[in-house]
């Protein structure tokens, strides 16, 4: 763009292209939490592990999340409904 241009630059996106407007977090308080990234509002919270949740992988296209806990379990969760299945390791 030329320096003397009167054109306004295009608006910047609020998020990275292709990113989800949601965020799923895991925590030492044994929960998974679903946030709306546009508003910052906590949408849902799920407590299912018996010890702290150490890792989390999310596939937003398939609507599935896997979480691993210090209680030696892996949970398969649907973030939008928080229906979970826990597998003992």
Tab-separated table of C-alpha atoms in Angstrom:
chain	number	residue	atom	x	y	z
A	1	UNK	CA	0.000	0.000	0.000
A	2	UNK	CA	1.382	3.430	-0.840
A	3	UNK	CA	2.089	5.788	2.044
A	4	UNK	CA	-0.082	8.553	0.586
A	5	UNK	CA	-3.074	6.250	0.046
A	6	UNK	CA	-6.385	7.262	1.591
A	7	UNK	CA	-7.500	3.636	1.702
A	8	UNK	CA	-8.138	2.108	5.085
A	9	UNK	CA	-6.381	-1.190	5.751
A	10	UNK	CA	-8.713	-4.187	5.932
A	11	UNK	CA	-9.927	-5.071	9.430
A	12	UNK	CA	-7.786	-7.597	11.228
A	13	UNK	CA	-9.391	-10.889	12.161
A	14	UNK	CA	-9.945	-11.486	15.845
A	15	UNK	CA	-8.615	-15.037	15.605
A	16	UNK	CA	-6.231	-17.015	13.442
A	17	UNK	CA	-7.784	-18.224	10.168
A	18	UNK	CA	-9.334	-21.654	10.624
A	19	UNK	CA	-9.317	-21.431	14.396
A	20	UNK	CA	-12.323	-22.245	16.499
A	21	UNK	CA	-14.288	-19.581	18.384
A	22	UNK	CA	-14.163	-22.006	21.318
A	23	UNK	CA	-11.409	-23.050	23.682
A	24	UNK	CA	-11.310	-26.180	25.798
A	25	UNK	CA	-8.971	-26.177	28.784
A	26	UNK	CA	-7.809	-28.815	31.235
A	27	UNK	CA	-6.788	-28.173	34.798
A	28	UNK	CA	-5.244	-29.441	37.989
A	29	UNK	CA	-8.694	-29.009	39.582
A	30	UNK	CA	-9.781	-32.159	37.619
A	31	UNK	CA	-12.006	-30.296	35.157
A	32	UNK	CA	-12.341	-29.544	31.470
A	33	UNK	CA	-13.823	-26.143	30.689
A	34	UNK	CA	-15.334	-24.902	27.439
A	35	UNK	CA	-15.031	-21.149	26.781
A	36	UNK	CA	-16.521	-18.924	24.109
A	37	UNK	CA	-13.456	-17.041	22.835
A	38	UNK	CA	-15.485	-14.154	21.410
A	39	UNK	CA	-17.081	-13.297	24.742
A	40	UNK	CA	-14.681	-14.959	27.194
A	41	UNK	CA	-17.657	-16.632	28.854
A	42	UNK	CA	-17.364	-20.099	30.398
A	43	UNK	CA	-19.963	-22.226	28.605
A	44	UNK	CA	-19.580	-25.602	30.305
A	45	UNK	CA	-17.474	-27.358	32.897
A	46	UNK	CA	-16.936	-31.099	33.219
A	47	UNK	CA	-15.558	-32.891	36.256
A	48	UNK	CA	-14.947	-36.570	35.622
A	49	UNK	CA	-11.332	-37.392	36.345
A	50	UNK	CA	-10.401	-38.292	39.902
A	51	UNK	CA	-7.042	-36.481	39.767
A	52	UNK	CA	-5.604	-33.527	37.850
A	53	UNK	CA	-6.007	-33.477	34.072
A	54	UNK	CA	-2.536	-33.442	32.533
A	55	UNK	CA	-3.147	-33.367	28.783
A	56	UNK	CA	-5.826	-32.575	26.249
A	57	UNK	CA	-6.262	-33.001	22.482
A	58	UNK	CA	-9.220	-31.514	20.612
A	59	UNK	CA	-10.566	-32.219	17.125
A	60	UNK	CA	-13.163	-29.503	16.488
A	61	UNK	CA	-14.148	-30.942	13.100
A	62	UNK	CA	-15.046	-34.325	14.624
A	63	UNK	CA	-16.337	-32.687	17.837
A	64	UNK	CA	-14.194	-34.893	20.053
A	65	UNK	CA	-11.660	-34.312	22.812
A	66	UNK	CA	-9.340	-36.724	24.598
A	67	UNK	CA	-8.051	-35.905	28.059
A	68	UNK	CA	-5.496	-37.752	30.136
A	69	UNK	CA	-5.291	-37.660	33.906
A	70	UNK	CA	-2.922	-38.480	36.748
A	71	UNK	CA	-5.545	-41.049	37.809
A	72	UNK	CA	-4.335	-43.179	34.829
A	73	UNK	CA	-7.513	-42.675	32.799
A	74	UNK	CA	-8.195	-41.283	29.349
A	75	UNK	CA	-11.579	-39.716	28.681
A	76	UNK	CA	-13.171	-39.281	25.271
A	77	UNK	CA	-15.492	-36.284	25.378
A	78	UNK	CA	-17.809	-34.441	23.018
A	79	UNK	CA	-17.046	-30.810	23.993
A	80	UNK	CA	-20.420	-29.397	22.914
A	81	UNK	CA	-22.433	-31.843	25.019
A	82	UNK	CA	-19.759	-33.024	27.470
A	83	UNK	CA	-20.852	-36.640	27.110
A	84	UNK	CA	-17.768	-38.560	28.226
A	85	UNK	CA	-16.500	-42.126	28.236
A	86	UNK	CA	-13.594	-42.890	30.571
A	87	UNK	CA	-11.104	-45.679	29.893
A	88	UNK	CA	-8.938	-46.950	32.736
A	89	UNK	CA	-5.260	-47.271	31.746
